[in-house]
Structures are given as C-alpha cells and as structure tokens.
PDB file of C-alpha atoms in Angstrom:
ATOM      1  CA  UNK A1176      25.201 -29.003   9.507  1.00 77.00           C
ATOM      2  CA  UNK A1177      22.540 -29.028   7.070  1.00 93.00           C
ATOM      3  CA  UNK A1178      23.416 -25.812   5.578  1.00 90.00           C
ATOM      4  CA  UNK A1179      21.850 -24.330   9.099  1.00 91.00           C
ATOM      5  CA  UNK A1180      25.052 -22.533  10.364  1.00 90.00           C
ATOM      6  CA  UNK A1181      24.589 -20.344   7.896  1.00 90.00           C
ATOM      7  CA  UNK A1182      21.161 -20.528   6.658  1.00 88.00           C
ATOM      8  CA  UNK A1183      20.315 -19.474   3.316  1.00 85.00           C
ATOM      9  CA  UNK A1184      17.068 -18.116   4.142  1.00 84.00           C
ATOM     10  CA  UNK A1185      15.787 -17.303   7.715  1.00 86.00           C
ATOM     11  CA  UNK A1186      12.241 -15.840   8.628  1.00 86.00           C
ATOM     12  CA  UNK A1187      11.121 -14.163  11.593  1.00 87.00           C
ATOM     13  CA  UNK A1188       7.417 -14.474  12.474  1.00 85.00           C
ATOM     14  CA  UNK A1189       5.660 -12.018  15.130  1.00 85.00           C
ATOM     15  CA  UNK A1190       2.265 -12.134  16.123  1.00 83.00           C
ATOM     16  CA  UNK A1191       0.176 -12.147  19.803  1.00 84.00           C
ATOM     17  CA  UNK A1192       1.399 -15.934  20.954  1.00 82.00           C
ATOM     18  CA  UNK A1193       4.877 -14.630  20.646  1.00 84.00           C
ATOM     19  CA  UNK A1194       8.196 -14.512  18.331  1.00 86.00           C
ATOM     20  CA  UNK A1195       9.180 -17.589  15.940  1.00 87.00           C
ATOM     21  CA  UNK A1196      12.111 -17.877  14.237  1.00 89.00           C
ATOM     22  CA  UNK A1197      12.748 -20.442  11.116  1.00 90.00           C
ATOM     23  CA  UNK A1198      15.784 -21.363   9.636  1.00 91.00           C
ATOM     24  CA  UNK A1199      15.864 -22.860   6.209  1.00 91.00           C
ATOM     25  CA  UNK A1200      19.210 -24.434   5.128  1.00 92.00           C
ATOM     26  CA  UNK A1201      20.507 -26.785   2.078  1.00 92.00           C
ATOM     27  CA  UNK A1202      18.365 -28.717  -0.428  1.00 92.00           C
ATOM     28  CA  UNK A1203      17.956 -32.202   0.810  1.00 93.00           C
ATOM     29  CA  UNK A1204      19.720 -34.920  -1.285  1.00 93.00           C
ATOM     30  CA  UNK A1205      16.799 -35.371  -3.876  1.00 93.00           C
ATOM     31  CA  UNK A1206      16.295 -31.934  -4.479  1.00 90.00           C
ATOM     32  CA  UNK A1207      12.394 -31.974  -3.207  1.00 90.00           C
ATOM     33  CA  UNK A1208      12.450 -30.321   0.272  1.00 91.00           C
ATOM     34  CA  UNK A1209      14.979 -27.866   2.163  1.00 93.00           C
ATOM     35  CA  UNK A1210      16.504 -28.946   5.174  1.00 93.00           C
ATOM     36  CA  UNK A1211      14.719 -26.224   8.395  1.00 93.00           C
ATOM     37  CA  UNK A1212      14.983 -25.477  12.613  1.00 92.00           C
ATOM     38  CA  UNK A1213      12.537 -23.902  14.412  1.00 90.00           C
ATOM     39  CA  UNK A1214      13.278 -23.711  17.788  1.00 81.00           C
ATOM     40  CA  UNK A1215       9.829 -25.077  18.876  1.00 81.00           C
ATOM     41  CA  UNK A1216       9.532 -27.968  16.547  1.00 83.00           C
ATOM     42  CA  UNK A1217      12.603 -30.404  18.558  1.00 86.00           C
ATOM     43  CA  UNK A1218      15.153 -31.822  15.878  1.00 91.00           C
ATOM     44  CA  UNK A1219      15.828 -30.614  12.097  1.00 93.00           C
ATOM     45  CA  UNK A1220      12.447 -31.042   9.646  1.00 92.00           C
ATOM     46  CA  UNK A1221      12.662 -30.897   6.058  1.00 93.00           C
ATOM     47  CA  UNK A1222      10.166 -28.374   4.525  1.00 91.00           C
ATOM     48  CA  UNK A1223       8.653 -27.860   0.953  1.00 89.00           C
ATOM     49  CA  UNK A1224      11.252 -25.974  -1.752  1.00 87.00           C
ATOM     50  CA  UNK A1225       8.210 -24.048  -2.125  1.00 85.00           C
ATOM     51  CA  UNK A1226       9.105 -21.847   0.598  1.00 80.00           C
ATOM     52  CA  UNK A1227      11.943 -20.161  -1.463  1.00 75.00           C
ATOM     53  CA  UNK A1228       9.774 -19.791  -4.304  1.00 74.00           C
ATOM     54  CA  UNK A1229       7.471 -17.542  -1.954  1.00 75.00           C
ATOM     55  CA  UNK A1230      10.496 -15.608  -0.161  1.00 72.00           C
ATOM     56  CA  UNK A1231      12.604 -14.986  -3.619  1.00 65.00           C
ATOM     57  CA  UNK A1232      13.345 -12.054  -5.229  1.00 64.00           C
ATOM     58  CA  UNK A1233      13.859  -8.252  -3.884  1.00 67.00           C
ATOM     59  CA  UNK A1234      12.265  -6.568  -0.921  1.00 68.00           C
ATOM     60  CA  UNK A1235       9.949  -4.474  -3.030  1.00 69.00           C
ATOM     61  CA  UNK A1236       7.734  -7.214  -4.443  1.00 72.00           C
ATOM     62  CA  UNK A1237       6.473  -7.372  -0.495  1.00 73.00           C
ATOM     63  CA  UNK A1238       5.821  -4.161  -0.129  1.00 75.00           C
ATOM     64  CA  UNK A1239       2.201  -2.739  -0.801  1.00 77.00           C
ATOM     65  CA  UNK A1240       1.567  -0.571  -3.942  1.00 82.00           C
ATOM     66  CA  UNK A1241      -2.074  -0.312  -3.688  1.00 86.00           C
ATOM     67  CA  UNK A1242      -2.936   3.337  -2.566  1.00 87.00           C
ATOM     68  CA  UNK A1243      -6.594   2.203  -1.616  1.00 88.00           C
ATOM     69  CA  UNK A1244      -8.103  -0.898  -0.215  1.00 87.00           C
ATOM     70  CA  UNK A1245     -11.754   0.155   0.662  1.00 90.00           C
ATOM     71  CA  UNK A1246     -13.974  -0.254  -2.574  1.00 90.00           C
ATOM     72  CA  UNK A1247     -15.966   2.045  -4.756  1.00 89.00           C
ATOM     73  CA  UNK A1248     -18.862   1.460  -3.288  1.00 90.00           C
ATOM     74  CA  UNK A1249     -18.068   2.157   0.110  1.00 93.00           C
ATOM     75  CA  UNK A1250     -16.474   6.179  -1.310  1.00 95.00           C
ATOM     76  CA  UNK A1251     -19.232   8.898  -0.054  1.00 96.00           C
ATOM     77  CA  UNK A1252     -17.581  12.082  -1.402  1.00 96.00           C
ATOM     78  CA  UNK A1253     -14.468  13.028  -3.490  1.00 95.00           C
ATOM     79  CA  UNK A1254     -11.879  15.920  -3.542  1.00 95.00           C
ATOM     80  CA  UNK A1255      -9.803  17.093  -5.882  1.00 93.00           C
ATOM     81  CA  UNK A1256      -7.697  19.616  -5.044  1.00 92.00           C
ATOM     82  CA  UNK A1257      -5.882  21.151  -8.092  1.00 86.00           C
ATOM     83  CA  UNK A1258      -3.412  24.635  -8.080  1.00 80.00           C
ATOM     84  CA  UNK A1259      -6.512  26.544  -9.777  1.00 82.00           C
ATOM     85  CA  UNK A1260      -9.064  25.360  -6.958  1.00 89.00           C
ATOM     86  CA  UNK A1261     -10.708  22.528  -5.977  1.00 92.00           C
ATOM     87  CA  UNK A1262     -13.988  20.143  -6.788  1.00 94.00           C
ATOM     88  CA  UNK A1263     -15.797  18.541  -4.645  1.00 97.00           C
ATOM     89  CA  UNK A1264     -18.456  15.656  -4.808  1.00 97.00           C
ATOM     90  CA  UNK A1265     -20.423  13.791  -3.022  1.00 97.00           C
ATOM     91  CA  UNK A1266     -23.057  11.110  -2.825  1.00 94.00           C
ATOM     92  CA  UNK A1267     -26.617  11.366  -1.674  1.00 93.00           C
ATOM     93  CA  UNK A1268     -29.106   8.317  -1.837  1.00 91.00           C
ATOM     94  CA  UNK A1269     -26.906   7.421  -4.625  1.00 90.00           C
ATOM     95  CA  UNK A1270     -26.958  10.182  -6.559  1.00 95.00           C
ATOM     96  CA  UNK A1271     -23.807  11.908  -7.352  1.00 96.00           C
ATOM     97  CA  UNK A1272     -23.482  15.884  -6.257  1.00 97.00           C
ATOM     98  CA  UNK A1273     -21.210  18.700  -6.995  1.00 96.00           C
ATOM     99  CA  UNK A1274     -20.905  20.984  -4.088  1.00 96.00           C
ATOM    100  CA  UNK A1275     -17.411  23.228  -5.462  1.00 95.00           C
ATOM    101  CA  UNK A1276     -17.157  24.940  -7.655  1.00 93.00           C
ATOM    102  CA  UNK A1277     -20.908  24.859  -8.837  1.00 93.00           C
ATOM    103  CA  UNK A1278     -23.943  22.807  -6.730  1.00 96.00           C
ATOM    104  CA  UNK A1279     -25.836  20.525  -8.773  1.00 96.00           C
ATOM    105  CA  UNK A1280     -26.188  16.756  -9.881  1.00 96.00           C
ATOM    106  CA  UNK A1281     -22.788  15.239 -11.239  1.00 95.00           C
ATOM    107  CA  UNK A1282     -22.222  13.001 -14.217  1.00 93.00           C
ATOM    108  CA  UNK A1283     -22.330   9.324 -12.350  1.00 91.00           C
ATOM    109  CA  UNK A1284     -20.213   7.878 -15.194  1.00 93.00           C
ATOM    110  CA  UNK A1285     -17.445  10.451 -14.867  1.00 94.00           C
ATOM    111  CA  UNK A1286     -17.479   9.896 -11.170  1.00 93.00           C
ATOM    112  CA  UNK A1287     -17.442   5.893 -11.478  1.00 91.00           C
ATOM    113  CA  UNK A1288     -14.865   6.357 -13.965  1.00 93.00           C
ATOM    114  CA  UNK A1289     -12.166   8.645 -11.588  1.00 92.00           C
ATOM    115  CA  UNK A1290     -12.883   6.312  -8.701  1.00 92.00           C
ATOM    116  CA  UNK A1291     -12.329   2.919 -10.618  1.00 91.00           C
ATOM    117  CA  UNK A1292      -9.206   4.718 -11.839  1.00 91.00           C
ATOM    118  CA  UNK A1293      -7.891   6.002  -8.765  1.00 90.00           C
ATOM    119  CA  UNK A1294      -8.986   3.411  -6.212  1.00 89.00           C
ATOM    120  CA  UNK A1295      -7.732   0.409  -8.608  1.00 89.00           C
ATOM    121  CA  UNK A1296      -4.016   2.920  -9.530  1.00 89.00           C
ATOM    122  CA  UNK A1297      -0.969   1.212  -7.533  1.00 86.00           C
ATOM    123  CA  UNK A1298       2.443   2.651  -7.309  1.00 83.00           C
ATOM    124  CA  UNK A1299       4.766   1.489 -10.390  1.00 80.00           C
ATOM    125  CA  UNK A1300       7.627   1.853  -8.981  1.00 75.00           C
ATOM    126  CA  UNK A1301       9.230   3.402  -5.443  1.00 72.00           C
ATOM    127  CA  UNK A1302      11.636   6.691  -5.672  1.00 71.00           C
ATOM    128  CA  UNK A1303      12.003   7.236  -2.104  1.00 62.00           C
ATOM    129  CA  UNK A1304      15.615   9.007  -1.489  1.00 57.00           C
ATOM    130  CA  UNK A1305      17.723   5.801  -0.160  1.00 50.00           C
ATOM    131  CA  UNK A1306      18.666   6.341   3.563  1.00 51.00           C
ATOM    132  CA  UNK A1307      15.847   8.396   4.449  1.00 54.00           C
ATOM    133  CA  UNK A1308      12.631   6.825   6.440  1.00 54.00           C
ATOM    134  CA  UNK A1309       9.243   6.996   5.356  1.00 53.00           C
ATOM    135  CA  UNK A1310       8.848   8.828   8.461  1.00 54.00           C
ATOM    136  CA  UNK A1311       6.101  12.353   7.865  1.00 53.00           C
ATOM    137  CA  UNK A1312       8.157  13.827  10.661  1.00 53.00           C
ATOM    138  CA  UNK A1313      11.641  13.587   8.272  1.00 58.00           C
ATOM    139  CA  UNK A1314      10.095  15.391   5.114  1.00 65.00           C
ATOM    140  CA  UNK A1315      11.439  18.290   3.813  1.00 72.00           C
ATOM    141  CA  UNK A1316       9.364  20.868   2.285  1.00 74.00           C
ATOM    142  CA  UNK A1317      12.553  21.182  -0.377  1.00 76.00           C
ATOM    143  CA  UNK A1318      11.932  17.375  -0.581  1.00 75.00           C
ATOM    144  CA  UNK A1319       8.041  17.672  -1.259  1.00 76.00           C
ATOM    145  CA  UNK A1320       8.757  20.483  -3.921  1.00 78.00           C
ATOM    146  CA  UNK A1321      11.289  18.347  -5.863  1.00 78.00           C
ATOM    147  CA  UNK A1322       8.793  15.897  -6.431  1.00 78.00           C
ATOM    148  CA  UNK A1323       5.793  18.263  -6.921  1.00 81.00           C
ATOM    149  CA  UNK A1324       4.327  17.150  -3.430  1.00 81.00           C
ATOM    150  CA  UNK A1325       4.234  20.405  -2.245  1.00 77.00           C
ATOM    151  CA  UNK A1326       1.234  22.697  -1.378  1.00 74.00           C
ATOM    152  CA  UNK A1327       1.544  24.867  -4.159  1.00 74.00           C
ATOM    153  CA  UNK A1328       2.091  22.177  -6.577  1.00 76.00           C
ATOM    154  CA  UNK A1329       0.537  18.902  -5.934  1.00 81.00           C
ATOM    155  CA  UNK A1330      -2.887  17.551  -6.520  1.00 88.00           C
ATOM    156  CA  UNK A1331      -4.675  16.467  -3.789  1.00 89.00           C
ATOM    157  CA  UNK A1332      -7.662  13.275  -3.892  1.00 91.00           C
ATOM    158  CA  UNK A1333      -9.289  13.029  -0.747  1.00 93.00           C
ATOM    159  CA  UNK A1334     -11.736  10.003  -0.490  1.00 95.00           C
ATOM    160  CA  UNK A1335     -14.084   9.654   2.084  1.00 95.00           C
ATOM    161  CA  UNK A1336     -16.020   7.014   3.126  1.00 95.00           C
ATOM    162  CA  UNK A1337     -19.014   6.061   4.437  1.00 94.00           C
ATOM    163  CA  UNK A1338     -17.714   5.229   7.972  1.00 95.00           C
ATOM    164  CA  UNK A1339     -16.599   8.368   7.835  1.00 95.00           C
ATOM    165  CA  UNK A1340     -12.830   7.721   7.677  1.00 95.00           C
ATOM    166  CA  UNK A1341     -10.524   9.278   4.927  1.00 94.00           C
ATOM    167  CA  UNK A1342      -7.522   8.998   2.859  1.00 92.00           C
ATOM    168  CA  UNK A1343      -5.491  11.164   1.300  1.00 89.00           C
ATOM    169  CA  UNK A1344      -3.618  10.877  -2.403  1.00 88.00           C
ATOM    170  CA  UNK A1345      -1.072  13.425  -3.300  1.00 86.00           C
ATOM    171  CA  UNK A1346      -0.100  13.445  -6.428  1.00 87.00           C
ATOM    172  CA  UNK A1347       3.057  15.220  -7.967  1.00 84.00           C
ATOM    173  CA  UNK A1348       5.381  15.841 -11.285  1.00 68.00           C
ATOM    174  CA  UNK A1349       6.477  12.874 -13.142  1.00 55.00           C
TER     175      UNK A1349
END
C-alpha cells in the first residue's frame, strides 16, 4: 500500500502539455524519502521528504499578499484619491509633477518615499467574509462600507505605468 490508498499529500499540476496528478504516501523505512505515484512515471518512486516541507502548513501562506509587482521605476503617475479630493502626480523626463490640486514640480523624495511604501506594502493578514468568493460581481455595497471600501469612504492609489497599464489600491478603516 505504501500509504497511497490514502495519500497523505496529493498535488495536482496543470499546465499546456496537460493534467498531472502526484500522490505522496508514507515515509519510507529510513525516514529519508516518501513513498509517491504518478500515473506517468510506471511503478511506485520514492521522492525527497522535502516535498512536505514545501506543501506544509495552511492555504494562506500560498496565496499572494503583494498588492504590486511592477517596480518603482517603471510608475509614470500617481493618484490619490482621498474623501476631501484628490492629488495627482506624474512624471516627466524624470521629473516629478503635480497636476491636482496645484500644477507645479513635486518633492521627488516624498514621491520615492509613497511609492517604495506602497509598491513594497503586502497584505498582513486576509478578512474576507468566509463563504463568499472573491468574485467583484458578489460585492455588496453594505459589504464595501463595513470595511471602509466604499466610494464615500475609501482611499483610492491608482498607479500607472509606463506601458500604460494601471492598478488600483483601495484602501479602507482598520
């Protein structure tokens, strides 16, 4: 049996070539490998323990907490969108602007500074309501406003980049 039967780990791989499937059962005898199946590899292997070390723990140490992955230097303007109005900025042959509320040159170090703080900023911790999706189409405005997301409420980073894609932070109550 191996411990296969009922596997104590099993991953499912998906990419272009098609589906893969690996089963990872008991620890062999000596304690250095795991006993595995894969049904394109004929036979039961023994793989590296290693592979539970990578797998362990909860679901949310897989999932991404960076809010940005494009970096500072590829950001052409910034938004900040605040109850009270808004301020926008922007770079020119790079030298930082201010178009809202006032035109003129920016302070590059203040700029630097937000960016590095909000393009670096990762999520602590998720609050998500459990059995809801992540879905835009199932929030709630009531949602939203519980957590400060709303309109009315939340502040808004826009980042743009020089590609001239965007992304959006929204930013809410603690």
């Amino acid at each position: 049996d191996f411990g296969l039967n009922v596997p104590s780990v099993e991953v499912e791989l998906f990419s272009d070539r098609g589906n893969e499937t690996f089963k990872f059962g008991s620890l062999t005898p000596d304690g250095s490998g795991v006993y595995a199946l894969s049904h394109r590899i004929p036979g039961v292997s023994i793989a590296g323990t290693n592979i539970f070390a990578a797998i362990t723990g909860n679901i949310e140490s897989f999932r991404r907490r960076a809010f940005f992955s494009n970096p500072v230097e590829s950001v052409s303007f910034v938004t900040v969108k605040r109850a009270g109005g808004f301020m926008r900025f922007f770079q020119e042959e790079n030298v930082w602007k201010m178009s809202h509320p006032h035109e003129g040159l920016a302070t590059a170090e203040k700029i630097k500074e937000l960016l590095s703080a909000v393009m670096t900023a990762q999520a602590v911790r998720f609050v998500w309501p459990s059995g809801s999706t992540n879905e835009n189409t199932s929030i709630s405005s009531a949602l939203l406003a519980g957590y400060g997301l709303d309109q009315d409420s939340a502040m808004v980073l826009t980042i743009g980049y020089l590609d001239g894609t965007e992304s959006h932070l929204y930013c809410g109550k603690d």
